[in-house]
XYZ file of C-alpha atoms in Angstrom:
296
model
C 23.088 21.024 -27.987
C 25.558 20.957 -25.143
C 25.129 17.958 -22.837
C 26.398 18.389 -19.282
C 27.756 15.207 -17.718
C 27.916 14.964 -13.928
C 30.027 12.338 -12.191
C 30.022 11.085 -8.628
C 33.509 11.273 -7.144
C 32.766 8.340 -4.834
C 31.090 5.884 -7.221
C 30.392 4.899 -10.829
C 27.082 6.811 -10.940
C 26.806 9.498 -13.656
C 24.053 11.797 -14.920
C 23.482 13.960 -17.992
C 21.386 17.103 -18.466
C 20.694 19.296 -21.489
C 19.983 22.914 -20.400
C 19.116 24.061 -23.944
C 16.384 21.409 -24.162
C 14.393 22.553 -21.153
C 16.997 21.609 -18.512
C 15.968 17.981 -18.964
C 17.829 15.078 -17.390
C 18.463 12.540 -20.135
C 20.565 9.891 -18.391
C 21.337 8.394 -14.986
C 23.708 5.455 -15.091
C 25.514 3.122 -12.711
C 28.543 1.384 -14.191
C 27.211 2.412 -17.593
C 23.786 0.820 -17.079
C 20.930 3.229 -17.911
C 18.354 3.727 -15.146
C 16.115 6.355 -16.794
C 13.353 5.457 -19.219
C 14.347 6.750 -22.647
C 10.941 6.256 -24.283
C 10.994 8.055 -27.662
C 14.232 9.853 -26.881
C 15.409 13.443 -26.701
C 14.507 14.286 -30.306
C 10.823 13.529 -29.675
C 10.912 15.653 -26.530
C 12.347 18.587 -28.460
C 10.055 18.270 -31.472
C 6.802 17.166 -29.848
C 7.144 17.426 -26.059
C 7.087 13.640 -25.640
C 8.543 13.204 -22.168
C 11.515 11.019 -21.242
C 14.309 11.001 -18.676
C 13.678 13.661 -16.005
C 11.701 16.595 -17.451
C 10.477 19.548 -15.421
C 6.688 20.084 -15.568
C 6.294 23.817 -15.219
C 4.413 25.895 -14.142
C 1.857 23.135 -13.600
C 2.387 19.388 -13.298
C 0.112 16.981 -15.124
C -3.148 18.365 -16.489
C -5.525 21.241 -15.882
C -9.273 20.686 -15.910
C -9.965 23.313 -18.592
C -8.238 25.704 -20.977
C -8.537 28.564 -18.517
C -7.766 29.292 -14.891
C -7.976 32.090 -12.344
C -5.160 32.488 -9.821
C -3.814 35.383 -7.728
C -6.210 37.931 -9.301
C -5.276 36.865 -12.841
C -7.592 35.126 -15.302
C -5.824 33.244 -18.088
C -7.073 31.559 -21.253
C -4.803 28.892 -22.699
C -4.703 27.779 -26.317
C -3.078 24.408 -27.013
C -0.406 24.837 -29.630
C 0.395 28.398 -28.594
C 2.916 29.781 -26.082
C 4.217 26.315 -25.214
C 0.831 24.874 -24.220
C 0.339 21.221 -25.119
C -2.845 19.172 -24.827
C -3.510 15.623 -23.638
C -5.816 13.289 -25.641
C -8.831 14.988 -24.014
C -7.679 18.428 -25.115
C -6.624 19.482 -21.606
C -3.421 21.494 -21.041
C -0.728 19.176 -19.711
C 2.766 19.497 -18.200
C 3.046 23.287 -18.393
C 4.866 25.311 -21.041
C 8.602 24.604 -20.662
C 8.960 21.349 -22.619
C 12.324 21.653 -24.428
C 12.376 25.416 -23.744
C 15.729 26.797 -24.890
C 15.923 29.941 -22.742
C 17.788 28.465 -19.767
C 21.100 30.095 -18.873
C 23.878 28.038 -17.299
C 25.257 29.746 -14.200
C 27.549 27.026 -12.845
C 28.936 23.923 -14.514
C 31.428 21.530 -12.956
C 32.078 17.810 -12.846
C 29.595 17.360 -10.004
C 27.162 20.308 -10.215
C 25.041 22.204 -12.726
C 23.051 25.363 -11.989
C 20.782 26.946 -14.606
C 18.288 29.787 -14.390
C 15.324 30.984 -16.398
C 13.975 34.533 -16.230
C 10.324 33.658 -16.711
C 9.275 37.291 -16.682
C 11.532 38.195 -19.599
C 9.560 36.167 -22.170
C 6.127 37.543 -23.181
C 5.160 34.135 -24.586
C 5.679 32.489 -21.196
C 3.829 35.285 -19.396
C 0.881 34.843 -21.759
C 0.312 31.402 -20.213
C 1.464 32.181 -16.665
C 1.456 35.941 -15.924
C 3.608 35.867 -12.806
C 7.127 37.260 -13.388
C 9.784 35.307 -11.511
C 13.228 33.788 -11.654
C 13.395 30.002 -11.789
C 16.665 28.341 -10.750
C 17.371 24.602 -10.902
C 20.504 23.164 -9.309
C 21.458 19.523 -9.852
C 24.345 17.866 -8.034
C 25.706 14.335 -7.906
C 27.497 12.883 -4.865
C 27.357 9.753 -2.696
C 25.337 7.841 -5.321
C 22.613 10.503 -5.074
C 21.361 12.949 -7.708
C 19.867 16.006 -5.969
C 17.530 18.379 -7.805
C 16.926 21.699 -6.038
C 14.502 24.343 -7.332
C 14.112 27.987 -6.316
C 11.251 30.253 -7.418
C 11.718 33.975 -6.712
C 9.075 36.557 -7.632
C 10.492 39.488 -9.629
C 7.389 41.690 -9.532
C 4.765 42.580 -6.942
C 2.767 39.386 -7.646
C 2.932 36.119 -5.723
C 3.822 33.112 -7.891
C 1.646 29.962 -7.622
C 3.667 26.809 -6.980
C 2.089 23.974 -8.934
C 5.119 22.558 -10.760
C 6.699 19.127 -10.620
C 9.200 16.715 -12.141
C 8.631 13.432 -13.976
C 11.508 10.971 -13.395
C 11.074 7.880 -15.560
C 12.827 5.005 -13.780
C 13.648 1.526 -14.990
C 15.280 -1.540 -13.472
C 17.326 -2.975 -16.323
C 17.637 -6.680 -17.020
C 14.722 -7.507 -14.698
C 11.186 -8.094 -16.058
C 8.741 -5.334 -15.071
C 6.450 -7.899 -13.468
C 9.190 -8.687 -10.938
C 9.856 -5.115 -9.827
C 8.950 -4.201 -6.258
C 7.723 -0.703 -5.522
C 7.782 0.954 -2.114
C 5.534 3.861 -1.161
C 5.234 6.020 1.984
C 2.130 6.879 3.978
C 0.029 9.398 2.031
C -3.494 10.193 0.866
C -4.809 8.733 -2.384
C -6.782 11.156 -4.569
C -9.468 9.517 -6.699
C -9.610 10.701 -10.320
C -12.167 10.571 -13.102
C -11.691 9.134 -16.591
C -9.823 12.299 -17.627
C -7.279 11.957 -14.825
C -8.710 14.842 -12.786
C -9.324 14.639 -9.017
C -12.952 13.928 -8.108
C -12.648 15.295 -4.576
C -12.806 11.852 -3.003
C -9.758 10.623 -1.106
C -8.586 7.890 1.222
C -5.619 7.399 3.542
C -3.030 4.939 2.348
C -0.410 3.295 4.523
C 3.108 2.920 3.233
C 4.228 -0.498 2.081
C 5.731 -2.790 -0.531
C 4.106 -4.478 -3.491
C 5.197 -6.348 -6.587
C 4.391 -4.308 -9.687
C 3.276 -7.346 -11.691
C 0.910 -6.276 -14.465
C -0.535 -3.361 -12.470
C -1.069 0.028 -14.105
C -0.744 3.300 -12.198
C -1.693 6.866 -13.043
C -2.679 7.919 -9.538
C -2.450 11.142 -7.561
C -1.538 11.569 -3.895
C -1.010 14.312 -1.347
C -0.266 14.803 2.365
C 3.302 13.605 1.847
C 5.726 14.408 4.646
C 9.124 15.953 3.974
C 11.622 13.159 3.439
C 9.037 10.687 2.110
C 10.676 7.896 0.110
C 9.429 6.008 -2.927
C 11.502 3.194 -4.394
C 11.628 0.567 -7.115
C 13.877 -2.454 -6.835
C 14.726 -5.707 -8.547
C 17.687 -7.920 -9.361
C 19.715 -6.583 -6.449
C 19.275 -2.956 -7.543
C 17.238 -0.286 -5.741
C 16.406 3.254 -6.898
C 14.965 5.652 -4.315
C 13.178 8.938 -4.930
C 13.148 11.064 -1.789
C 10.827 14.067 -1.560
C 13.250 16.056 0.584
C 11.034 19.152 1.002
C 8.611 21.357 -0.884
C 6.802 18.498 -2.641
C 3.690 17.534 -0.627
C 1.983 15.836 -3.587
C 2.875 13.074 -6.027
C 1.766 11.119 -9.046
C 2.667 7.475 -9.599
C 2.738 6.606 -13.287
C 3.391 3.071 -14.506
C 1.766 2.219 -17.838
C 1.469 -1.550 -18.340
C 2.911 -1.454 -21.855
C 6.189 0.193 -20.801
C 9.020 -1.002 -18.586
C 9.157 2.052 -16.360
C 7.696 3.584 -13.237
C 7.529 7.253 -12.230
C 7.330 8.754 -8.761
C 6.611 12.380 -9.613
C 7.409 15.093 -7.036
C 4.714 17.790 -7.216
C 4.438 21.121 -5.432
C 0.631 20.765 -5.526
C -1.885 18.130 -6.671
C -3.138 17.891 -10.241
C -5.327 20.848 -11.292
C -4.446 22.899 -8.194
C -3.813 25.954 -10.382
C -7.558 25.976 -11.134
C -8.892 24.596 -7.856
C -6.584 26.321 -5.366
C -4.775 24.849 -2.424
C -1.281 25.658 -3.695
C 1.543 27.514 -1.942
C 3.018 30.701 -3.396
C 6.390 32.393 -3.657
C 5.730 35.904 -2.385
C 7.797 38.943 -3.368
C 10.942 38.936 -1.260
C 10.277 35.363 -0.075
C 11.726 32.832 -2.565
C 10.311 29.318 -2.350
C 12.517 26.230 -2.462
C 11.858 22.571 -3.142
C 14.128 19.561 -3.464
C 13.990 15.901 -4.357
C 16.748 13.361 -4.791
C 17.315 10.053 -6.547
C 19.616 7.561 -4.840
C 20.976 4.581 -6.702
């Protein structure tokens, strides 16, 4: 598969993406030091959907509460193992249907920018899981020590397209023990979840602040994020920021205690919104845009 390498003309920061493997980001380095969690690697992502790097979670981020949903006058039944649907340990559909999807088409490729598009409506298998024809365009650019990821969703039929997608950047601070990492979070609302990781409906306001990661574990959902909200992890004189520039009012923080990584996941809607409602839509003739950025 062709790997696209982006370089920053003003620094030693570089990034790599693989359009043919689901437009996944597989590397973000500074002076050759890897800042993305590699986990089981690209091969496991392609063969089994095991996430690493910066995958897109599309058309829903994280899990759904059942193997069916009703949205925009459509009722859909999902079958794990078919049409790109994968299940979590509880049998719930997780992370959408585009893991390692090979139908992306590169529109622009240069030393600093990559643009790829996916005609979602052209694939009956994709429409079987998400029957809303649209064009999905992802543009990634690298400049001023910042990787910017911009997404556009444009309806191509007379149906509005639910916006429940997200991204899952796995970040690591190399050469510093996980217990010494400091994480920074903005003001937002914490969404309580049950033992399956689904929102219970209970919530509480949370002020922004700093805390040492220590041996803490996170798999927590949030919403009411303002445009420009910043999350960060730092340690050993290095800081990595994830800025929710616009279009991502929800988030998930994921930091399993057994792995040296932390994720600040930009989400267009909270977990299970495709079933519960409360999501925005891209209406015919009104493309929707969202952007986040990672600054090293």
